[in-house]
Amino acid sequence: MTKSSTLSTGHYLWVATLWFLCLRLESVTAYSAGAPTSACPSMNPDHGSSSNNPSPFESLLNQTEMLSNESLKLTMQSVTTEKTFRGFLIMGFDAVTDLVIGTFQIDLSQDQSQTLKCFNTYDTAATHRSSSKKTSVIVEWTPPMDFDGSVIFKTTFVESKSTYYKQVSKEVKIKRSDTAISSTTGPALTTEEPETPNVYEGCGTSKGCAATPSGCIGLRNCLMINTYKKLDDDNIQLEIYGQITGDEYVAVAFSTDRKMGEDSVVECVNNRNTVMAYQSYNTPEKINSRIQSQSPGFNLTLTAFIDGFIYCKVQHPIRYTLNNIAFDLNQPYYLLMASGPTGDFNIQQHTTDESSSLALTVTNALCIQYFTEPSRVLKQLHGSFMVIAWLMAASTGLLMPRYMKKTWVGKQFMKKDLWFVYHRGLMVLAWTLTVAGFIIIFVDVGGWVSESVSENPHPLIGCITTVLAFIQPFMALMRPGPNAPNRYIFNWAHMLVGYSAHILAITCIFLAVEMEEAELPYETYWILTAHICCYVGAHIILTVKIRIFIFETLYLATRKNENSDDVKQKEGPRKDDQGSSIRKTILGAYVCVAIGLGITVVVFIAAA
Ligand SMILES: *[C@@H]1O[C@H](CO)[C@@H](O)[C@H](O)[C@H]1NC(C)=O
Ligand SMILES: *[C@@H]1O[C@H](CO)[C@@H](O)[C@H](O)[C@H]1NC(C)=O
Ligand SMILES: *[C@@H]1O[C@H](CO)[C@@H](O)[C@H](O)[C@H]1NC(C)=O
């Protein structure tokens, strides 16, 4: 094995990793299928620049006065016929408050445009469907049912990758229609109840309440609250109330353990200005599926959406069967509460997640309870172990056999060269932390969670990494002697497996930042990128033995000391190769940076 072939293999792998990471970023920013929701606040595409010329495209309204129960036709077209545009993004704004209002209606057969969920609300924007050249596109828009005021439309027209234009339409005056007031929110409403439901009334006296954050019931400022009250032998009444933005849900689950999976769920959902409650089921794989025909006795009594808070009151059976699992609410269950974005057919993964500290029997508990956040200690340990193992120990340990073999041979420890002692020590540390971190995360999430690999490749890549890392020490124990003829096979295998594990591990840590559960700040990406740059930099500097002036001088300046060392160390049969001091200095600097960056990530994990 020549040094240069080792070098190129390692570097190719790194280049491949960087490519992989770049491609992931690239895929997020390719807009040929319409603007992404990340473009909603600025309405800018992330490519090209805004042209200062007057827009050659405009959005025309088919009327400038309308009632709030009517709809408006908008035509996006070029002012001069010969120009075409490839993409667009349009939204309606309240002319006074500049807030985004109203919704677009585009049927699915339309192949030029589609609606977009901006600011967490469905259909608030319209965008292109493909990047084909367009001369005109027609969309329809309706104001909020009870709106009274003026609206303008802002449109971004993308002419090419390098140029886009921003245009503001004429104003349309909207008068509230008389029909708006009587027919506000969704179906299944009974009007006997007061307009503003008081969910706090009777907590702890006539009904049981579970809420978050701690102490919020007395102050009446809960972010989420669930109440329960027995109506008769067959039914209880449930109330769900919580703060949401746009098309989101608040849900409560009855669970036999504190974790999601095999639970009965009641979801209170805001979807396109309609609040509804549904019964659903969490599969053991933690996927929520809405029950097609609700259990007998499940009746929605009242819904409301007031000042950013959603409210549902339902009558709920006590004994029922979901997905062939029998539930009996006379038995104790843990209560779990969560909120997150609404999907079209089921609720999406939650963004908040709370579980009650006790299992309780909702049919006879008149108590007040506060949800406590599930402990994150195990996840934090997993993350910290992996960061210390791979960013700190393994990355340093990997540099040793490649560059320090001729550096630390002057000194020995227990008959082994020092470079080997360090390499083995660091790798044993990395191995131990990896195996421990692997076991910890499996204990924490309760086994393998089947998630689609394309959505979250972290678990799969993590497992491959751990397997590769795991076999390393056993391979090393069985290595042939240093001068055995087949030693090179071991050298190659050991190196390839080691480098692959390291690259996969770093990729895995990158992927972890994307995971919601990790709750890591975006800055973590920069720290990790800095780490990769330093690591690759250390390789390059150590490889390219730059014998340029500065290094030569440094070397000469340190040579005297080395010579005096050699005199003292009489029995040392071998000498350190020349340039050892420089290599030690570079390695020392790398170790400092790796420790600094690693500790920063561990602090991020601990603070998350
Ligand atoms: C404008 O378009 C809407 C939606 O297509 C339609 O209902 C309305 O009658 C049109 N108004 C005029 C003045 O044509
Ligand atoms: C809108 O409301 C007005 C009353 O304000 C009513 O006359 C009209 O028929 C309504 N139009 C639609 C399309 O419902
Ligand atoms: C549920 O609501 C329907 C319609 O409002 C009603 O006919 C039915 O009796 C209700 N079920 C129960 C168990 O109250």
XYZ file of C-alpha atoms in Angstrom, residues 18 21-22 25 391 506 509-510 513-514 520-535 593 596-598 600-601 604:
33
model
C -19.314 16.946 0.700
C -24.359 17.302 1.561
C -24.324 19.916 -1.197
C -29.047 21.593 -0.023
C -15.855 14.655 16.176
C -20.233 12.623 10.391
C -24.482 13.829 12.857
C -25.341 16.248 10.039
C -29.437 18.391 13.087
C -32.388 18.162 10.682
C -30.623 21.728 17.634
C -30.099 25.295 16.409
C -29.259 25.937 12.770
C -25.781 27.144 13.795
C -24.856 23.528 14.456
C -24.441 23.162 10.692
C -21.727 25.807 10.704
C -19.864 24.141 13.561
C -20.014 20.789 11.772
C -18.903 22.355 8.503
C -16.014 24.022 10.327
C -15.084 20.652 11.746
C -15.028 19.019 8.308
C -12.928 21.866 6.928
C -10.405 21.530 9.775
C -10.267 17.777 9.412
C -9.893 22.908 17.361
C -13.391 23.264 20.916
C -15.890 22.517 18.154
C -16.947 19.220 19.749
C -19.648 23.569 21.368
C -21.897 20.927 19.814
C -25.870 22.877 22.024
